[in-house]
Coordinates of C-alpha atoms and ligand atoms in Angstrom, one line a residue:
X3 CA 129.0 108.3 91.7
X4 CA 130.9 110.1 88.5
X5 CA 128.8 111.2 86.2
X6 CA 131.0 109.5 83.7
X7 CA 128.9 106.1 85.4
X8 CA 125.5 107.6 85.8
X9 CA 125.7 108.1 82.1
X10 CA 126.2 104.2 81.1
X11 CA 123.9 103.1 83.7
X12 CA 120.8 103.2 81.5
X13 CA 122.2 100.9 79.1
X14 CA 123.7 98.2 81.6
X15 CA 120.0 98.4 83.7
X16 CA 118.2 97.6 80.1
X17 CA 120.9 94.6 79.6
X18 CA 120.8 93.2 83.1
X19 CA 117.7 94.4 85.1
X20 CA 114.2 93.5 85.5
X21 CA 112.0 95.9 87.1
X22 CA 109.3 95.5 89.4
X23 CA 105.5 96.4 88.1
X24 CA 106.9 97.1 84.5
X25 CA 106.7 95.8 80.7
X26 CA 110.0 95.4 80.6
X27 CA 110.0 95.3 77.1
X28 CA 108.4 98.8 76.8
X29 CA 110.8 99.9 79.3
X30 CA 114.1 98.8 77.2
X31 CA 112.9 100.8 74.5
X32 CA 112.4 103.9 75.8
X33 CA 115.0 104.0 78.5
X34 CA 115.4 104.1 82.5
X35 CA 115.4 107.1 84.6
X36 CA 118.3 107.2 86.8
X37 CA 117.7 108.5 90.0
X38 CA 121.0 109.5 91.7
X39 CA 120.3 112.1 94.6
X40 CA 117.7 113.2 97.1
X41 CA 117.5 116.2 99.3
X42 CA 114.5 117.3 101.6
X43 CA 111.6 117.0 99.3
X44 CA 113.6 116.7 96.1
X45 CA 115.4 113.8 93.7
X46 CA 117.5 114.5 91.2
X47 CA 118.0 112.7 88.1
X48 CA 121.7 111.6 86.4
X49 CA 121.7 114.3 84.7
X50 CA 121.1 116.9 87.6
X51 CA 117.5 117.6 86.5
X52 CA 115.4 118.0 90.0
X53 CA 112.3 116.8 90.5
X54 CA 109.7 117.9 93.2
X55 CA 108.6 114.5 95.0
X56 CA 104.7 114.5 95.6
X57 CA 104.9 111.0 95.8
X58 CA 107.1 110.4 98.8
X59 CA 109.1 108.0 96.7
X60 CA 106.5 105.4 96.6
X61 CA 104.8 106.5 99.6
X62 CA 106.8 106.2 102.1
X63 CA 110.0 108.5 102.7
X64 CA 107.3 110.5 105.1
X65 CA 110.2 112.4 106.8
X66 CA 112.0 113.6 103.9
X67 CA 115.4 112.9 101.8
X68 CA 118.9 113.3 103.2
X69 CA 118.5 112.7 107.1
X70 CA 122.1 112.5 108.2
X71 CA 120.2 111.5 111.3
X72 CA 119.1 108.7 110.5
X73 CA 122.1 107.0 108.3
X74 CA 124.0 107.9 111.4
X75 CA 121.5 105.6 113.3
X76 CA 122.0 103.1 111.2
X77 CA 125.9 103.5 111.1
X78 CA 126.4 103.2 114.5
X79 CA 124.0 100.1 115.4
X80 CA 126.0 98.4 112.1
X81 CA 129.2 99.0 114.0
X82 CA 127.8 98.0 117.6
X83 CA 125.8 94.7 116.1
X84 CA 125.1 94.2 112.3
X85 CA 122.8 91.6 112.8
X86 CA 121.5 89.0 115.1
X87 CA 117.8 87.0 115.1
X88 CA 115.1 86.7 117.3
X89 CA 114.3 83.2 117.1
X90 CA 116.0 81.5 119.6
X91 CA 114.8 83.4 122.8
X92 CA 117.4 86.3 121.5
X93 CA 116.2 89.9 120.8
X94 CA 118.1 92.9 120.4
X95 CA 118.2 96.5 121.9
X96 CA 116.7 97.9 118.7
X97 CA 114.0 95.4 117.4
X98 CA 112.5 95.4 121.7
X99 CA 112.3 99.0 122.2
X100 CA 110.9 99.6 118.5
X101 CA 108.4 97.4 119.3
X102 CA 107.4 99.4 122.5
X103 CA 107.5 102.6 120.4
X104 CA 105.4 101.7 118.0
X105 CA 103.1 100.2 120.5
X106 CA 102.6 103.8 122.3
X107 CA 101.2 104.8 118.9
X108 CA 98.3 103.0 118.4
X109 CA 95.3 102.4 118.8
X110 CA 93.9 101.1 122.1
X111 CA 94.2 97.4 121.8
X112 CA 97.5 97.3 119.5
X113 CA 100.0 97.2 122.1
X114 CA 102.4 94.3 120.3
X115 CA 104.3 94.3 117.1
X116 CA 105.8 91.2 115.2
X117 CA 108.3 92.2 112.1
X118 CA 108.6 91.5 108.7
X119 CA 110.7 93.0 106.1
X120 CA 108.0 94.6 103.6
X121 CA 104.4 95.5 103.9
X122 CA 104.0 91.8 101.7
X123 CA 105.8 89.7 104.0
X124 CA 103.3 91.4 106.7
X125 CA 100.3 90.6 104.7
X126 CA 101.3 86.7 104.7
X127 CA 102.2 87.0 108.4
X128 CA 98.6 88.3 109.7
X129 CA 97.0 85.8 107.4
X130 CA 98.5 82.5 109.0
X131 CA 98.1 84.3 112.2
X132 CA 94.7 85.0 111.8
X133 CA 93.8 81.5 110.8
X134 CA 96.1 80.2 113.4
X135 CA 94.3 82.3 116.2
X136 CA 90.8 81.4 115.2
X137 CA 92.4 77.3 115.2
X138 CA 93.6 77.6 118.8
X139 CA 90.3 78.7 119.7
X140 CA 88.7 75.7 118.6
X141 CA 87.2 77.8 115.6
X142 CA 89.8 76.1 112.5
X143 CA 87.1 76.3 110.1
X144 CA 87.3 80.3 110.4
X145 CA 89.7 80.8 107.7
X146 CA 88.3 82.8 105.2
X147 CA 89.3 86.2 104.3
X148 CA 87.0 88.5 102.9
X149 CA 89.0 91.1 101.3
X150 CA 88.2 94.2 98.8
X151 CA 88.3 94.6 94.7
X152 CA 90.5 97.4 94.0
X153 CA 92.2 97.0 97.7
X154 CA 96.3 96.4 97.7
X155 CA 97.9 94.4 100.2
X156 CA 101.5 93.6 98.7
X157 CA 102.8 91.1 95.7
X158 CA 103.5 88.2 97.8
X159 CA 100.9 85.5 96.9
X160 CA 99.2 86.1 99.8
X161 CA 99.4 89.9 99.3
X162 CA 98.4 89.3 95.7
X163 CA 95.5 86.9 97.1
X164 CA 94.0 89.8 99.2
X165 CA 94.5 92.8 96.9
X166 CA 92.0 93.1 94.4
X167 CA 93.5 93.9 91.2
X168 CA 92.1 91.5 89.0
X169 CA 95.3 92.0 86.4
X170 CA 97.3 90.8 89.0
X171 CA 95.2 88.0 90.4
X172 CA 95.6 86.8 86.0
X173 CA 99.2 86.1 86.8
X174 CA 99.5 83.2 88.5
X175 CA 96.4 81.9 89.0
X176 CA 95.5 83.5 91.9
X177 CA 93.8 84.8 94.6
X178 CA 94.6 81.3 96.4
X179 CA 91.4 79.4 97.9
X180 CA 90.4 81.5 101.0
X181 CA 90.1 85.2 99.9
X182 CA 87.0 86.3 98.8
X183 CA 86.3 90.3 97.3
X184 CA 83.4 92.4 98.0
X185 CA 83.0 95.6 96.3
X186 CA 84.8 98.7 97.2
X187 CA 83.2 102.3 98.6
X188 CA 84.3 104.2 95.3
X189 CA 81.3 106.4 95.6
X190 CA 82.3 108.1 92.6
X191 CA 83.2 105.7 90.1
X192 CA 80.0 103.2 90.8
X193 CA 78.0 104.9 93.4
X194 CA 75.1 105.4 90.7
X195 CA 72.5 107.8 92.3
X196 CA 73.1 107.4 95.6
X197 CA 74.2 110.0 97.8
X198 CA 78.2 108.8 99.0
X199 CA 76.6 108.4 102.8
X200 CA 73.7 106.0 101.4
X201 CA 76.5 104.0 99.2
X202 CA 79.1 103.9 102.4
X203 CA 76.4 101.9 104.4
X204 CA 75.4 99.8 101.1
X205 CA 79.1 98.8 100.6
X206 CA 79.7 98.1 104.0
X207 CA 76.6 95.5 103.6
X208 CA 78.2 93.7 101.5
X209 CA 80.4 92.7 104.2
X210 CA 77.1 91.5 106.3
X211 CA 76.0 89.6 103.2
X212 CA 79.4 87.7 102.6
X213 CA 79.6 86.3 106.1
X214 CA 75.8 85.5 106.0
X215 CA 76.3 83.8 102.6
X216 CA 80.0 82.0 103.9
X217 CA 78.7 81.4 107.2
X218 CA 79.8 83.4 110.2
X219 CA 81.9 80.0 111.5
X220 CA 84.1 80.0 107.9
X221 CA 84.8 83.8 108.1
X222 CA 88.3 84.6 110.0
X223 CA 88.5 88.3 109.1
X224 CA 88.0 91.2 107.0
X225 CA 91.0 93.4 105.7
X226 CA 91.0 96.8 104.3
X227 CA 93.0 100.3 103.9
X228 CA 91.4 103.0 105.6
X229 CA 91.7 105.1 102.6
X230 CA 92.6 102.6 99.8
X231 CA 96.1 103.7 98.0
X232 CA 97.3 102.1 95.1
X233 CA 93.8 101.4 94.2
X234 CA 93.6 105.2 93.5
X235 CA 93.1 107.0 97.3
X236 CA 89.8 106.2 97.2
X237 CA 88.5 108.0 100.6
X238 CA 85.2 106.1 101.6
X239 CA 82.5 107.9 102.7
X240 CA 81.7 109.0 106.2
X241 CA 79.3 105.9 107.3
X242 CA 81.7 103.6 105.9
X243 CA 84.2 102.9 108.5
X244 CA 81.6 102.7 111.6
X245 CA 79.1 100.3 109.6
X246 CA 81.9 98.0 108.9
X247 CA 83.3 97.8 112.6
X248 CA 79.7 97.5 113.7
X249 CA 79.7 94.2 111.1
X250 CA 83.0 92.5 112.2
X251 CA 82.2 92.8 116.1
X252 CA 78.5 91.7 115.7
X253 CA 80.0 88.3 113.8
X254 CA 83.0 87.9 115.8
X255 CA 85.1 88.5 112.6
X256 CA 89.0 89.8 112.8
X257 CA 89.1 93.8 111.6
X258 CA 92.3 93.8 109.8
X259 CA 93.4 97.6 109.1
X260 CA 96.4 97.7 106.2
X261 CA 98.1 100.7 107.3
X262 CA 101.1 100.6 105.4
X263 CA 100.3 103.6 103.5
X264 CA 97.8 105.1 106.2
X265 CA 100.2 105.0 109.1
X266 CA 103.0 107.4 110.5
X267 CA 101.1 110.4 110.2
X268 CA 100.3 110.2 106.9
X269 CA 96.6 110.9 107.2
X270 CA 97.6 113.9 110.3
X271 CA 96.6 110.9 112.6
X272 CA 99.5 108.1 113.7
X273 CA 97.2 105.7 112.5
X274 CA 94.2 105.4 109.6
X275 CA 92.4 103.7 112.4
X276 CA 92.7 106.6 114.7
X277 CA 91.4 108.7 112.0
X278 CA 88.7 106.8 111.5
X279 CA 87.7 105.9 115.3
X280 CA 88.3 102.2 115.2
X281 CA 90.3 99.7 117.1
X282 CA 91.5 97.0 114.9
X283 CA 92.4 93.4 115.9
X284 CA 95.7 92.9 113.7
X285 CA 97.5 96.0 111.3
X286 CA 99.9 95.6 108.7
X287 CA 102.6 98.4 109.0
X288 CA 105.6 99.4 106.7
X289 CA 106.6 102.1 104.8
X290 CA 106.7 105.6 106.7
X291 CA 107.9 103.0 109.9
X292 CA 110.9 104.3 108.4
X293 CA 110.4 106.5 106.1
X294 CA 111.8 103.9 103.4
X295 CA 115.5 104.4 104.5
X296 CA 115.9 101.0 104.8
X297 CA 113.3 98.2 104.2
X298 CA 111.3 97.4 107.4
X299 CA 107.5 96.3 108.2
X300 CA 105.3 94.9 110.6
X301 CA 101.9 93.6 112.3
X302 CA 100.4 95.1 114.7
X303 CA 98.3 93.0 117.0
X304 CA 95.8 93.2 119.0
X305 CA 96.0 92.0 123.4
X306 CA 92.9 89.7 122.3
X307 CA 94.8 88.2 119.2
X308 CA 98.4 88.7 121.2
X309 CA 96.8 86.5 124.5
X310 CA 95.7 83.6 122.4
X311 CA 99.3 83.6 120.4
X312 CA 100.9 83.3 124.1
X313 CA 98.7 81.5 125.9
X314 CA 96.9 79.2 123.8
X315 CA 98.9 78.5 120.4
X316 CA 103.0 77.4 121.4
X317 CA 105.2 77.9 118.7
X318 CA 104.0 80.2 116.0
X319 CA 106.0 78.5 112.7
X320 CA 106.3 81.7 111.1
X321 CA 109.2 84.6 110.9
X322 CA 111.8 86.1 108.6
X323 CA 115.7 85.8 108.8
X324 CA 115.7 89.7 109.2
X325 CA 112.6 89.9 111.1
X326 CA 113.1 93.2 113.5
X327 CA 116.4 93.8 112.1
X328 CA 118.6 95.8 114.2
X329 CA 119.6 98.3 111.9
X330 CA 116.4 99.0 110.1
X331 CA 115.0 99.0 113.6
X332 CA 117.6 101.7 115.1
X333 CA 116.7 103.8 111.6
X334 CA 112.9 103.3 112.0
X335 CA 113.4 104.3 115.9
X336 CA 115.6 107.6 114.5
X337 CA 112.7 108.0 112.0
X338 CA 110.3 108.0 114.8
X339 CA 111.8 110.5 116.8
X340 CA 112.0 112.9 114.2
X341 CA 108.4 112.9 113.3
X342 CA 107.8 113.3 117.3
X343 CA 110.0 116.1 117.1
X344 CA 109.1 117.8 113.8
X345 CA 105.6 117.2 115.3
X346 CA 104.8 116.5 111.6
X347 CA 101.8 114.3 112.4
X348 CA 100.3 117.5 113.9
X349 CA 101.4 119.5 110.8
X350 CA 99.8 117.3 108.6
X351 CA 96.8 117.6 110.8
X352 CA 96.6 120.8 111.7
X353 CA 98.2 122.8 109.2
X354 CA 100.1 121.4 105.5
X355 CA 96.8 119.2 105.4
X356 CA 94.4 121.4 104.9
X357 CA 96.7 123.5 103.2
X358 CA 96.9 120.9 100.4
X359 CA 93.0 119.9 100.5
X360 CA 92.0 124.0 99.8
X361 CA 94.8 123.9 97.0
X362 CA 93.2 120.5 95.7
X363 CA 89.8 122.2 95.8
X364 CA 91.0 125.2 93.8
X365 CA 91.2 122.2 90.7
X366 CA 87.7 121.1 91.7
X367 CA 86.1 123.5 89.1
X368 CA 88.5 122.3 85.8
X369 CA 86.1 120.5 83.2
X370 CA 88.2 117.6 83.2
X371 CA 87.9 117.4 87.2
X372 CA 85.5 114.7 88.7
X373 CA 86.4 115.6 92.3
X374 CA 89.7 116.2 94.2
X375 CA 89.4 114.7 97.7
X376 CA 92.1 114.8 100.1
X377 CA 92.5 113.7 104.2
X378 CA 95.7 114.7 105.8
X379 CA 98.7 114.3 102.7
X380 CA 97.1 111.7 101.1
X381 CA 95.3 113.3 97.9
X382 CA 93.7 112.2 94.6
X383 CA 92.3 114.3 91.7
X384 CA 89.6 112.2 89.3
X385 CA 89.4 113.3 85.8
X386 CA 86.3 112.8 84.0
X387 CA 85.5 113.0 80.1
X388 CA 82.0 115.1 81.4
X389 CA 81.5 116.6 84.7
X390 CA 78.1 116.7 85.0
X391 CA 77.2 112.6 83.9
X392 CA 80.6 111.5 85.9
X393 CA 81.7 109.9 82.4
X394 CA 85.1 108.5 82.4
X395 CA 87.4 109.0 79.8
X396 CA 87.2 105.6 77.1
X397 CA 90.8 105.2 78.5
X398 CA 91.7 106.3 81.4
X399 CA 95.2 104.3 81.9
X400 CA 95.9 106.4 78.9
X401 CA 94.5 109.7 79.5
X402 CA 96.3 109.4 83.4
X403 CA 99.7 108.2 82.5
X404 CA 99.3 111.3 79.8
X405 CA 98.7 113.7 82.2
X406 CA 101.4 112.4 85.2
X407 CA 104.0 112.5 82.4
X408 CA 103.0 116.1 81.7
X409 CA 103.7 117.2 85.6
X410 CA 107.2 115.2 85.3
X411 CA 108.4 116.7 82.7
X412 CA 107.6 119.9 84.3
X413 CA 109.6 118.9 87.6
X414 CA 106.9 117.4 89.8
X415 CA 106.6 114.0 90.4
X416 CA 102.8 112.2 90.9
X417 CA 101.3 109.1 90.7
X418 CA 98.5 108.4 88.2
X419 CA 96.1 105.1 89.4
X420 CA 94.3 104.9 86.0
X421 CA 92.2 108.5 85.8
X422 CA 93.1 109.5 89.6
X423 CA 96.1 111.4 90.0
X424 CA 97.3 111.0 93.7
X425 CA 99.5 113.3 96.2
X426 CA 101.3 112.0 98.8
X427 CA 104.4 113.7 99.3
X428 CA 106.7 113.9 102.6
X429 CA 105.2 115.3 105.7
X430 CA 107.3 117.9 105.5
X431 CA 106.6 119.6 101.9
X432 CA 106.1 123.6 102.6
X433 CA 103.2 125.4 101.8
X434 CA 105.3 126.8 98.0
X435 CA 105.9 123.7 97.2
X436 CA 102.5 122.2 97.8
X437 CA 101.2 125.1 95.7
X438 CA 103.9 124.2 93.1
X439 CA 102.3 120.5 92.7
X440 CA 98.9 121.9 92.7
X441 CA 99.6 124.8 89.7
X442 CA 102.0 122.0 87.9
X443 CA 99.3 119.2 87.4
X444 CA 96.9 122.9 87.3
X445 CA 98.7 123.2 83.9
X446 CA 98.7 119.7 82.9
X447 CA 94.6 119.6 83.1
X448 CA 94.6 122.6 80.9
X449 CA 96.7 121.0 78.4
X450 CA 94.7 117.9 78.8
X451 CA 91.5 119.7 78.1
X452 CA 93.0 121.5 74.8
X453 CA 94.4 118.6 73.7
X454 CA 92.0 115.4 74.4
X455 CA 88.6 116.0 73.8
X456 CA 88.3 112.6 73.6
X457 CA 84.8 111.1 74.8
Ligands
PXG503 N1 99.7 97.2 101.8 C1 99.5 98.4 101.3 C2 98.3 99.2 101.7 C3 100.4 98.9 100.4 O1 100.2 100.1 99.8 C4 101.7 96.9 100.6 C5 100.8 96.4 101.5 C6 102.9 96.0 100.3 O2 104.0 96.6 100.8 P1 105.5 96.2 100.2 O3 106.4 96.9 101.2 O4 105.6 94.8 100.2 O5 105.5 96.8 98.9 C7 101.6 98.1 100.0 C8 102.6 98.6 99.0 C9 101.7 101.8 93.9 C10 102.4 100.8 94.8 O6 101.9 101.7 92.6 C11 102.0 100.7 96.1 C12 102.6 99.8 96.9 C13 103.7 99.0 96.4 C14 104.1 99.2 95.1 C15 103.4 100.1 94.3 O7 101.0 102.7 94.3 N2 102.2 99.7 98.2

């Protein structure tokens, strides 16, 4: 586009445009940046700045901007068929043998997929089918979900419902009857005295105790990120994961893994669930699936969840015009192959994740630093008012958004979840550039300590 247009485009957005997660009011006043370009791990505003994306865009472009690869892909299957559904005993060449694809990346038991458009839409798909599953069995008064504070599962109502961001659930009267939160395993934040392996098996508890206190024949499953994203990358500790899987088989309870951050090699495994040993019943995918080129998600499910659906239930009343649509699905299948061919999952495991986690741990020292924790390119660094009591700063929406608008200005792009600052930039960032994230927001935490000495 002319730069002539880039340079009204501020001004029509602010007159016309309502952003997602933003006070739009706030927003008017100080202006929109407008992103016009991308290129490898870089965007570029409208007026040619460049920025360095840690972020991934939101997450998600895993493979990097600017893949002619992949528009080509997507070209082709729009010339060779645009769209058509899957409903009426119709698939299509793309949506079938992205389905097997995925299906070779996963975990044991996930061998079938069912597609949605968003990582929302998947949330609100694995819920009905959850409750539909435990119906067909004869179970319909398993329908509760037991879900985490601080966990985020999408905007949706039901992906509202099951996150637990309290400032969300305040809009709209939610979460709707049928989700229940237990406490996340932020060991640092409200892990008290106990060491982060005593506070993994006491959070996982709290699973045990729900059910008890619902009743084991109310409870239809349990739903968590591996390593909890928006919330703020909160890795849990060690015993976390294996308590919780011992919890959900002993009660018969659905595991529900939300990988739609944690999958596609993000963590240097295909899967969170791989990373973390388990085999999940149902799994929300989107994002990385491909790598945000065009908007595709997913559910992964599980034979045992899959057998009942075909043999038991009949007609599922649930999918999305554009469910498994053939272009996103030919781009996601492009996106796949690249990341097989790149071997970036092994990169991420083997080589540009550690690379990031010993950079991370050269900001572990700063005063302002809580801890920096990292697993595969998925990274967070807290900042603390006073290292040694792990006192948090009196406001720490504040004192973040302060220091991710520091990095931005100087060229790198991060995310700031209150007082964590999170990495998660494209699988394929170099070993320079990680080290220019680290030294940017290095800078920023020196600034921040000159500057706030705020208690
Ligand atoms: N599950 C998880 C774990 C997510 O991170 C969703 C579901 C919903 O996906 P869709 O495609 O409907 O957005 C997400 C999305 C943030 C942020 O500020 C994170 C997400 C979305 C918007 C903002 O970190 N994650």
């Amino acid at each position: 586009m002319p730069n002539a247009a880039l340079s009204n485009l501020a001004a029509i957005d602010a007159a016309h445009h309502l952003h997602p997660f933003s006070d739009m009011g706030k927003l008017n006043a100080s202006g929109t940046k407008v992103i016009s370009r991308a290129e490898g791990v870089h965007i570029f505003d409208s007026n040619g700045k460049q920025y360095l994306d840690a972020f991934a865009g939101l997450w998600c472009v895993n493979v990097g901007y600017g893949r002619k690869s992949i528009a080509d892909a997507a070209y082709a299957q729009m010339q060779e068929l645009p769209y058509y559904n899957l409903f009426f005993g119709t698939t299509t060449p793309p949506s079938t043998l992205l389905a097997q694809k995925i299906a070779s990346k996963t975990g044991p038991s996930l061998n079938h997929v069912f597609f949605t458009n968003s990582g929302s839409e998947a949330s609100d798909t694995w819920f009905r089918m959850a409750r539909v599953y435990w119906k067909a069995l004869g179970k319909e008064e398993k329908t509760i979900v037991i879900a985490r504070k601080n966990g985020y599962h999408g905007s949706t109502v039901a992906g509202a419902s099951l996150g637990g961001m309290k400032w969300m659930h305040e809009q709209g009267n939610l979460p709707i009857p049928g989700v229940v939160h237990i406490n996340q395993p932020y060991w640092y934040a409200e892990g008290g005295d106990l060491s982060p392996e005593d506070y993994g098996i006491k959070i996982a508890r709290e699973l045990e105790d729900k059910i008890l206190e619902l009743g084991e024949d109310k409870v239809a499953a349990f739903v968590a990120e591996p390593i909890q994203g928006a919330g703020g990358v909160i890795v849990p500790p060690s015993t976390y994961w294996p308590e919780i899987k011992r919890i959900c088989d002993k009660y018969e309870i659905l595991l529900v893994s939300d990988e739609v951050i944690c999958g596609f090699g993000r963590l240097g495994s295909w899967f969170g669930h791989q990373h973390y040993g388990f085999d999940p019943d149902l799994a929300p995918i989107a994002k990385g699936l491909s790598s945000g080129y065009l908007p595709i998600g997913g559910v992964l499910v599980s034979d045992r969840v899959a057998k009942v659906m075909k043999e038991e239930v009949g007609d599922f009343y649930h999918g999305y015009t554009y469910s498994g649509h053939p272009v996103c699905a030919a781009a996601a299948l492009e996106n796949i192959r690249i990341i097989e061919e790149e071997g970036l999952v092994e990169r991420v495991r083997d080589d540009i994740g550690p690379y990031l986690h010993t950079a991370l741990q050269s900001l572990a020292g700063h005063e302002c630093v809580g801890e920096a924790v990292s697993v595969g390119l998925m990274g967070a660094v807290q900042l603390t008012a006073d290292k040694a009591t792990r006192r948090r700063y009196a406001k720490p929406d504040d004192i973040g958004t302060l220091v991710r608008n520091h990095c931005v200005e100087n060229g790198v792009i991060l995310r700031a979840t209150g007082d964590r600052m999170l990495f998660s930039p494209p699988l394929i960032i170099s070993r320079s550039e990680v080290d220019q994230a680290v030294e940017t927001l290095g800078r920023a935490l020196d600034w921040l300590r000159d500057n706030h000495r705020e208690g």
